[in-house]
Amino acid sequence: MIALKGRLSCKQYLPAKPTKTKFGIKVWERASPQNGYLYEFQVYIGKVKRATEEGLGSGDLTRKLTGKCHVIYIDNFFSCPELYEQLCKEQIYCT
């Protein structure tokens, strides 16, 4: 979450967030666990309807990893058995 006090249509409000950053821009990112280097990021602009309901964790940030036997680490916000099965078929393993 990137803190923002100004006006923006994609600004999010997370009332249960324990830190000061309750208003801001939500950003998904794929970074290296060794050095924190940011490989890709995606700004969340709100719910987007897709042809199939795959969930938030699928797709955009893992496309370049397909077939390369990478391991990714995700939090419980994204995890579900269907996502794990899909990623395993693409030779992407997750914890």
mmCIF file of C-alpha atoms in Angstrom:
data_model
loop_
_atom_site.group_PDB
_atom_site.id
_atom_site.type_symbol
_atom_site.label_atom_id
_atom_site.label_comp_id
_atom_site.label_asym_id
_atom_site.label_seq_id
_atom_site.Cartn_x
_atom_site.Cartn_y
_atom_site.Cartn_z
ATOM 1 C CA MET A 1 0.000 0.000 0.000
ATOM 2 C CA ILE A 2 1.359 3.388 -0.996
ATOM 3 C CA ALA A 3 0.040 6.099 1.303
ATOM 4 C CA LEU A 4 -2.058 8.775 -0.406
ATOM 5 C CA LYS A 5 -4.122 11.576 1.118
ATOM 6 C CA GLY A 6 -5.113 13.198 -2.183
ATOM 7 C CA ARG A 7 -7.927 12.387 -4.579
ATOM 8 C CA LEU A 8 -7.685 9.460 -6.955
ATOM 9 C CA SER A 9 -10.353 7.157 -8.359
ATOM 10 C CA CYS A 10 -8.401 3.974 -7.581
ATOM 11 C CA LYS A 11 -7.604 4.939 -3.960
ATOM 12 C CA GLN A 12 -8.371 2.141 -1.512
ATOM 13 C CA TYR A 13 -9.517 2.286 2.112
ATOM 14 C CA LEU A 14 -8.544 -0.547 4.453
ATOM 15 C CA PRO A 15 -10.109 0.176 7.868
ATOM 16 C CA ALA A 16 -8.706 -2.967 9.507
ATOM 17 C CA LYS A 17 -5.097 -2.198 8.539
ATOM 18 C CA PRO A 18 -3.105 -1.838 11.778
ATOM 19 C CA THR A 19 -0.658 0.766 10.446
ATOM 20 C CA LYS A 20 -1.178 4.454 9.663
ATOM 21 C CA THR A 21 -1.602 3.698 5.956
ATOM 22 C CA LYS A 22 -5.366 3.119 5.772
ATOM 23 C CA PHE A 23 -5.854 5.189 2.589
ATOM 24 C CA GLY A 24 -3.700 4.700 -0.460
ATOM 25 C CA ILE A 25 -2.891 2.918 -3.685
ATOM 26 C CA LYS A 26 -2.761 -0.865 -3.572
ATOM 27 C CA VAL A 27 0.156 -2.331 -5.520
ATOM 28 C CA TRP A 28 0.907 -6.002 -6.246
ATOM 29 C CA GLU A 29 4.553 -6.762 -6.884
ATOM 30 C CA ARG A 30 6.947 -9.580 -7.718
ATOM 31 C CA ALA A 31 10.298 -9.058 -6.036
ATOM 32 C CA SER A 32 13.400 -11.081 -5.252
ATOM 33 C CA PRO A 33 13.467 -12.552 -1.725
ATOM 34 C CA GLN A 34 17.286 -12.313 -1.653
ATOM 35 C CA ASN A 35 17.765 -8.609 -2.345
ATOM 36 C CA GLY A 36 14.281 -7.070 -2.634
ATOM 37 C CA TYR A 37 14.834 -6.152 -6.289
ATOM 38 C CA LEU A 38 11.478 -5.379 -7.904
ATOM 39 C CA TYR A 39 10.897 -7.374 -11.111
ATOM 40 C CA GLU A 40 7.304 -6.434 -11.898
ATOM 41 C CA PHE A 41 4.476 -4.517 -10.292
ATOM 42 C CA GLN A 42 0.822 -3.881 -10.964
ATOM 43 C CA VAL A 43 -1.348 -1.088 -9.587
ATOM 44 C CA TYR A 44 -4.725 -2.347 -8.391
ATOM 45 C CA ILE A 45 -7.391 -0.113 -9.951
ATOM 46 C CA GLY A 46 -10.452 -1.973 -8.732
ATOM 47 C CA LYS A 47 -12.359 -5.091 -9.582
ATOM 48 C CA VAL A 48 -12.025 -6.109 -13.224
ATOM 49 C CA LYS A 49 -14.418 -8.629 -14.725
ATOM 50 C CA ARG A 50 -12.652 -11.463 -16.542
ATOM 51 C CA ALA A 51 -14.068 -14.170 -18.771
ATOM 52 C CA THR A 52 -13.210 -16.726 -16.078
ATOM 53 C CA GLU A 53 -13.017 -16.198 -12.349
ATOM 54 C CA GLU A 54 -9.402 -17.099 -11.626
ATOM 55 C CA GLY A 55 -8.848 -15.007 -8.538
ATOM 56 C CA LEU A 56 -6.418 -12.219 -7.790
ATOM 57 C CA GLY A 57 -3.334 -14.388 -7.563
ATOM 58 C CA SER A 58 -3.400 -15.768 -11.062
ATOM 59 C CA GLY A 59 -1.954 -14.458 -14.242
ATOM 60 C CA ASP A 60 -0.143 -11.210 -14.775
ATOM 61 C CA LEU A 61 2.771 -11.339 -12.344
ATOM 62 C CA THR A 62 3.575 -15.021 -12.918
ATOM 63 C CA ARG A 63 3.302 -15.214 -16.729
ATOM 64 C CA LYS A 64 7.034 -14.755 -17.308
ATOM 65 C CA LEU A 65 7.821 -17.577 -14.845
ATOM 66 C CA THR A 66 5.848 -20.294 -16.646
ATOM 67 C CA GLY A 67 7.877 -23.440 -17.332
ATOM 68 C CA LYS A 68 10.978 -22.228 -15.469
ATOM 69 C CA CYS A 69 10.499 -24.186 -12.180
ATOM 70 C CA HIS A 70 10.506 -21.067 -9.984
ATOM 71 C CA VAL A 71 9.271 -20.997 -6.396
ATOM 72 C CA ILE A 72 7.119 -18.040 -5.328
ATOM 73 C CA TYR A 73 6.072 -16.994 -1.826
ATOM 74 C CA ILE A 74 2.565 -15.624 -1.328
ATOM 75 C CA ASP A 75 0.510 -14.616 1.676
ATOM 76 C CA ASN A 76 -2.869 -16.042 2.684
ATOM 77 C CA PHE A 77 -4.753 -13.274 0.843
ATOM 78 C CA PHE A 78 -3.966 -14.977 -2.465
ATOM 79 C CA SER A 79 -3.815 -18.653 -1.526
ATOM 80 C CA CYS A 80 -6.410 -21.194 -2.574
ATOM 81 C CA PRO A 81 -6.130 -24.826 -3.773
ATOM 82 C CA GLU A 82 -7.224 -23.946 -7.319
ATOM 83 C CA LEU A 83 -4.418 -21.405 -7.652
ATOM 84 C CA TYR A 84 -1.828 -23.914 -6.391
ATOM 85 C CA GLU A 85 -3.018 -26.507 -8.913
ATOM 86 C CA GLN A 86 -2.906 -24.015 -11.784
ATOM 87 C CA LEU A 87 0.587 -22.818 -10.884
ATOM 88 C CA CYS A 88 1.861 -26.389 -10.464
ATOM 89 C CA LYS A 89 0.679 -27.231 -14.008
ATOM 90 C CA GLU A 90 2.737 -24.248 -15.206
ATOM 91 C CA GLN A 91 5.802 -25.475 -13.254
ATOM 92 C CA ILE A 92 5.579 -22.622 -10.771
ATOM 93 C CA TYR A 93 5.729 -23.780 -7.175
ATOM 94 C CA CYS A 94 4.467 -21.714 -4.266
ATOM 95 C CA THR A 95 4.674 -21.498 -0.510
#
